Structure formats: structure tokens, C-alpha cells
Amino acid sequence: MISIPRYCHHAAIALTLLAAAFGAGPARAQEEFPFGLEMTLDAARQPSSKRVPNLEIGDNGEVVLELWCKGGKGQFSVAGNTVIFVPGAMQDRPCPPDRAQADDELIAVLSDVATWKRQGDLVTLIGAKPLRFRINTN
């Protein structure tokens, strides 16, 4: 039987733990709530519109919303996987009634969100109707 010096055994364990720590670090960072980032709703464009709703989330949870037609502000509060969205005043802009209604429905769904999960660049806000957003990486 070959005898491995004890210090080699400890070094191997230390290297394994170090590799695991570095491997887990970036994965964990990718799973955090996207504070300080902008994300776009994973949805098709509305007919005759180039816009897709997006949320710009500040470091403290403040949100700038640009929807299909309306724009405004709001606030996310996050604790673990629990999330609460509180909309602020929305700016009414001239647009067709169907787009204004879609904006109102999206705000209602956002206000109903209770939990969230993140898988890489995809963030799902979960309530009565889940909303999937893609983090803008450009």
C-alpha cells in the first residue's frame, strides 16, 4: 500500500473546498434578486408597437416601469423568496385603449406577485399569474 504524506491529504481537502467555494460563488450571485438591473418582460410585442414592458430596478428596490404605453414608478420589497410590488403613480400617455388596458392588467398582476425565483438571466415573479422577465445583459 502506498503511503501519502498527511500534509498532501490536507492540501487535497483544502483545494477541493476552495474549488467548491469558487464554483458556488458565481452561481449564488446569479440567483439573487436583480437589484440594480434592468429586465424586459418575456412577451411578444403588441401589434403596431415596438415596445415591450421593462423594469429598471434600483439598488434599494425602487422601480422605473416602461410598459406598452404607460410609464411610472414603483417599489419592490424582497425578503428571501418573498416579494411585494407596490405601484406608484402611472403616467397616462396617448395610446389605443387595448394597450392602456394591457398596462393596467400588467400592473395588477405585478401587484399580486408573492414570490420570485431566478435561473440565470430569467426572473419569474409568481402570483396568480406568473410573469417571466429576462435580465438585460447588454
PDB file of C-alpha atoms in Angstrom:
ATOM      1  CA  MET A   1       0.000   0.000   0.000  1.00  0.00           C
ATOM      2  CA  ILE A   2       1.298   3.460  -0.886  1.00  0.00           C
ATOM      3  CA  SER A   3       1.554   5.933   1.948  1.00  0.00           C
ATOM      4  CA  ILE A   4       0.542   9.518   1.168  1.00  0.00           C
ATOM      5  CA  PRO A   5       2.026  12.120   3.473  1.00  0.00           C
ATOM      6  CA  ARG A   6      -0.555  13.671   5.769  1.00  0.00           C
ATOM      7  CA  TYR A   7       0.121  17.238   4.509  1.00  0.00           C
ATOM      8  CA  CYS A   8      -0.768  16.112   0.938  1.00  0.00           C
ATOM      9  CA  HIS A   9      -4.108  14.774   2.174  1.00  0.00           C
ATOM     10  CA  HIS A  10      -4.902  18.095   3.922  1.00  0.00           C
ATOM     11  CA  ALA A  11      -3.811  20.070   0.854  1.00  0.00           C
ATOM     12  CA  ALA A  12      -6.131  18.000  -1.339  1.00  0.00           C
ATOM     13  CA  ILE A  13      -9.058  18.649   1.010  1.00  0.00           C
ATOM     14  CA  ALA A  14      -8.252  22.382   1.098  1.00  0.00           C
ATOM     15  CA  LEU A  15      -8.073  22.553  -2.710  1.00  0.00           C
ATOM     16  CA  THR A  16     -11.386  20.704  -3.018  1.00  0.00           C
ATOM     17  CA  LEU A  17     -13.080  23.104  -0.585  1.00  0.00           C
ATOM     18  CA  LEU A  18     -11.551  26.110  -2.339  1.00  0.00           C
ATOM     19  CA  ALA A  19     -12.751  24.884  -5.747  1.00  0.00           C
ATOM     20  CA  ALA A  20     -16.244  24.275  -4.349  1.00  0.00           C
ATOM     21  CA  ALA A  21     -16.340  27.768  -2.852  1.00  0.00           C
ATOM     22  CA  PHE A  22     -15.325  29.427  -6.119  1.00  0.00           C
ATOM     23  CA  GLY A  23     -17.734  27.249  -8.074  1.00  0.00           C
ATOM     24  CA  ALA A  24     -20.652  28.117  -5.799  1.00  0.00           C
ATOM     25  CA  GLY A  25     -19.895  31.859  -5.644  1.00  0.00           C
ATOM     26  CA  PRO A  26     -20.923  32.917  -9.158  1.00  0.00           C
ATOM     27  CA  ALA A  27     -23.934  30.580  -9.224  1.00  0.00           C
ATOM     28  CA  ARG A  28     -25.227  32.058  -5.996  1.00  0.00           C
ATOM     29  CA  ALA A  29     -24.728  35.628  -7.244  1.00  0.00           C
ATOM     30  CA  GLN A  30     -26.791  34.799 -10.326  1.00  0.00           C
ATOM     31  CA  GLU A  31     -29.661  33.655  -8.128  1.00  0.00           C
ATOM     32  CA  GLU A  32     -30.025  36.923  -6.200  1.00  0.00           C
ATOM     33  CA  PHE A  33     -32.862  39.359  -6.833  1.00  0.00           C
ATOM     34  CA  PRO A  34     -31.849  41.627  -9.739  1.00  0.00           C
ATOM     35  CA  PHE A  35     -31.342  44.856  -7.785  1.00  0.00           C
ATOM     36  CA  GLY A  36     -29.506  47.431  -9.887  1.00  0.00           C
ATOM     37  CA  LEU A  37     -30.509  45.761 -13.151  1.00  0.00           C
ATOM     38  CA  GLU A  38     -32.980  46.229 -15.956  1.00  0.00           C
ATOM     39  CA  MET A  39     -35.197  43.421 -17.188  1.00  0.00           C
ATOM     40  CA  THR A  40     -37.688  43.009 -20.012  1.00  0.00           C
ATOM     41  CA  LEU A  41     -40.968  41.103 -19.914  1.00  0.00           C
ATOM     42  CA  ASP A  42     -40.708  37.841 -21.832  1.00  0.00           C
ATOM     43  CA  ALA A  43     -43.676  38.637 -24.092  1.00  0.00           C
ATOM     44  CA  ALA A  44     -44.414  39.379 -27.715  1.00  0.00           C
ATOM     45  CA  ARG A  45     -44.725  42.939 -28.910  1.00  0.00           C
ATOM     46  CA  GLN A  46     -48.239  44.269 -29.253  1.00  0.00           C
ATOM     47  CA  PRO A  47     -49.462  44.859 -32.817  1.00  0.00           C
ATOM     48  CA  SER A  48     -48.186  48.166 -34.249  1.00  0.00           C
ATOM     49  CA  SER A  49     -45.903  48.729 -31.247  1.00  0.00           C
ATOM     50  CA  LYS A  50     -42.148  48.381 -30.894  1.00  0.00           C
ATOM     51  CA  ARG A  51     -42.274  48.393 -27.091  1.00  0.00           C
ATOM     52  CA  VAL A  52     -42.092  45.523 -24.654  1.00  0.00           C
ATOM     53  CA  PRO A  53     -42.539  46.322 -20.950  1.00  0.00           C
ATOM     54  CA  ASN A  54     -39.374  46.626 -18.910  1.00  0.00           C
ATOM     55  CA  LEU A  55     -38.472  47.293 -15.307  1.00  0.00           C
ATOM     56  CA  GLU A  56     -35.376  49.138 -14.177  1.00  0.00           C
ATOM     57  CA  ILE A  57     -34.807  48.085 -10.576  1.00  0.00           C
ATOM     58  CA  GLY A  58     -32.630  50.287  -8.383  1.00  0.00           C
ATOM     59  CA  ASP A  59     -30.280  49.077  -5.676  1.00  0.00           C
ATOM     60  CA  ASN A  60     -32.923  49.738  -2.990  1.00  0.00           C
ATOM     61  CA  GLY A  61     -35.860  48.210  -4.885  1.00  0.00           C
ATOM     62  CA  GLU A  62     -37.143  51.406  -6.484  1.00  0.00           C
ATOM     63  CA  VAL A  63     -38.539  50.656  -9.933  1.00  0.00           C
ATOM     64  CA  VAL A  64     -38.960  52.644 -13.124  1.00  0.00           C
ATOM     65  CA  LEU A  65     -41.605  50.946 -15.279  1.00  0.00           C
ATOM     66  CA  GLU A  66     -41.930  51.419 -19.016  1.00  0.00           C
ATOM     67  CA  LEU A  67     -44.958  49.444 -20.120  1.00  0.00           C
ATOM     68  CA  TRP A  68     -46.598  49.087 -23.549  1.00  0.00           C
ATOM     69  CA  CYS A  69     -47.895  52.602 -23.261  1.00  0.00           C
ATOM     70  CA  LYS A  70     -47.761  53.935 -19.703  1.00  0.00           C
ATOM     71  CA  GLY A  71     -44.730  54.662 -17.571  1.00  0.00           C
ATOM     72  CA  GLY A  72     -44.223  55.250 -13.896  1.00  0.00           C
ATOM     73  CA  LYS A  73     -42.527  54.218 -10.703  1.00  0.00           C
ATOM     74  CA  GLY A  74     -42.969  51.570  -8.062  1.00  0.00           C
ATOM     75  CA  GLN A  75     -41.145  49.732  -5.301  1.00  0.00           C
ATOM     76  CA  PHE A  76     -40.074  46.119  -4.758  1.00  0.00           C
ATOM     77  CA  SER A  77     -39.562  44.812  -1.227  1.00  0.00           C
ATOM     78  CA  VAL A  78     -37.775  41.471  -1.037  1.00  0.00           C
ATOM     79  CA  ALA A  79     -37.130  39.078   1.849  1.00  0.00           C
ATOM     80  CA  GLY A  80     -35.762  35.699   0.778  1.00  0.00           C
ATOM     81  CA  ASN A  81     -38.018  34.429  -1.983  1.00  0.00           C
ATOM     82  CA  THR A  82     -40.924  36.658  -0.893  1.00  0.00           C
ATOM     83  CA  VAL A  83     -41.528  39.805  -2.907  1.00  0.00           C
ATOM     84  CA  ILE A  84     -44.027  42.634  -2.723  1.00  0.00           C
ATOM     85  CA  PHE A  85     -44.533  45.155  -5.510  1.00  0.00           C
ATOM     86  CA  VAL A  86     -46.221  48.474  -4.783  1.00  0.00           C
ATOM     87  CA  PRO A  87     -47.007  50.586  -7.848  1.00  0.00           C
ATOM     88  CA  GLY A  88     -46.650  54.332  -7.745  1.00  0.00           C
ATOM     89  CA  ALA A  89     -48.309  56.930  -9.922  1.00  0.00           C
ATOM     90  CA  MET A  90     -48.514  55.980 -13.588  1.00  0.00           C
ATOM     91  CA  GLN A  91     -48.171  58.459 -16.382  1.00  0.00           C
ATOM     92  CA  ASP A  92     -51.009  58.186 -18.899  1.00  0.00           C
ATOM     93  CA  ARG A  93     -49.740  58.620 -22.421  1.00  0.00           C
ATOM     94  CA  PRO A  94     -51.789  58.784 -25.591  1.00  0.00           C
ATOM     95  CA  CYS A  95     -52.309  55.236 -26.792  1.00  0.00           C
ATOM     96  CA  PRO A  96     -55.002  52.857 -28.013  1.00  0.00           C
ATOM     97  CA  PRO A  97     -57.436  51.616 -25.330  1.00  0.00           C
ATOM     98  CA  ASP A  98     -56.291  47.979 -25.703  1.00  0.00           C
ATOM     99  CA  ARG A  99     -52.689  48.910 -24.837  1.00  0.00           C
ATOM    100  CA  ALA A 100     -53.795  51.035 -21.882  1.00  0.00           C
ATOM    101  CA  GLN A 101     -55.868  48.089 -20.654  1.00  0.00           C
ATOM    102  CA  ALA A 102     -52.908  45.702 -21.099  1.00  0.00           C
ATOM    103  CA  ASP A 103     -50.790  48.090 -18.989  1.00  0.00           C
ATOM    104  CA  ASP A 104     -53.442  48.199 -16.251  1.00  0.00           C
ATOM    105  CA  GLU A 105     -53.648  44.390 -16.268  1.00  0.00           C
ATOM    106  CA  LEU A 106     -49.848  44.074 -16.066  1.00  0.00           C
ATOM    107  CA  ILE A 107     -49.729  46.456 -13.091  1.00  0.00           C
ATOM    108  CA  ALA A 108     -52.469  44.405 -11.370  1.00  0.00           C
ATOM    109  CA  VAL A 109     -50.540  41.156 -11.980  1.00  0.00           C
ATOM    110  CA  LEU A 110     -47.312  42.747 -10.676  1.00  0.00           C
ATOM    111  CA  SER A 111     -49.195  43.917  -7.571  1.00  0.00           C
ATOM    112  CA  ASP A 112     -50.363  40.334  -6.983  1.00  0.00           C
ATOM    113  CA  VAL A 113     -46.839  38.861  -7.028  1.00  0.00           C
ATOM    114  CA  ALA A 114     -45.916  37.000  -3.825  1.00  0.00           C
ATOM    115  CA  THR A 115     -42.701  35.090  -4.577  1.00  0.00           C
ATOM    116  CA  TRP A 116     -39.914  35.049  -7.127  1.00  0.00           C
ATOM    117  CA  LYS A 117     -37.225  32.794  -8.493  1.00  0.00           C
ATOM    118  CA  ARG A 118     -34.211  33.373 -10.678  1.00  0.00           C
ATOM    119  CA  GLN A 119     -32.481  30.995 -13.024  1.00  0.00           C
ATOM    120  CA  GLY A 120     -29.547  32.721 -14.681  1.00  0.00           C
ATOM    121  CA  ASP A 121     -30.910  35.670 -16.677  1.00  0.00           C
ATOM    122  CA  LEU A 122     -34.565  34.641 -16.227  1.00  0.00           C
ATOM    123  CA  VAL A 123     -36.559  36.028 -13.313  1.00  0.00           C
ATOM    124  CA  THR A 124     -40.051  34.706 -12.642  1.00  0.00           C
ATOM    125  CA  LEU A 125     -42.385  36.748 -10.464  1.00  0.00           C
ATOM    126  CA  ILE A 126     -45.006  34.367  -9.116  1.00  0.00           C
ATOM    127  CA  GLY A 127     -48.556  35.282  -8.166  1.00  0.00           C
ATOM    128  CA  ALA A 128     -51.957  34.347  -9.565  1.00  0.00           C
ATOM    129  CA  LYS A 129     -50.343  34.683 -12.998  1.00  0.00           C
ATOM    130  CA  PRO A 130     -46.555  34.208 -13.268  1.00  0.00           C
ATOM    131  CA  LEU A 131     -44.560  36.850 -15.121  1.00  0.00           C
ATOM    132  CA  ARG A 132     -41.232  35.950 -16.696  1.00  0.00           C
ATOM    133  CA  PHE A 133     -38.598  38.619 -17.257  1.00  0.00           C
ATOM    134  CA  ARG A 134     -35.233  38.427 -18.979  1.00  0.00           C
ATOM    135  CA  ILE A 135     -32.383  40.430 -17.451  1.00  0.00           C
ATOM    136  CA  ASN A 136     -30.863  42.781 -19.993  1.00  0.00           C
ATOM    137  CA  THR A 137     -27.215  41.820 -20.273  1.00  0.00           C
ATOM    138  CA  ASN A 138     -26.090  44.279 -22.940  1.00  0.00           C
TER     139      ASN A 138
END
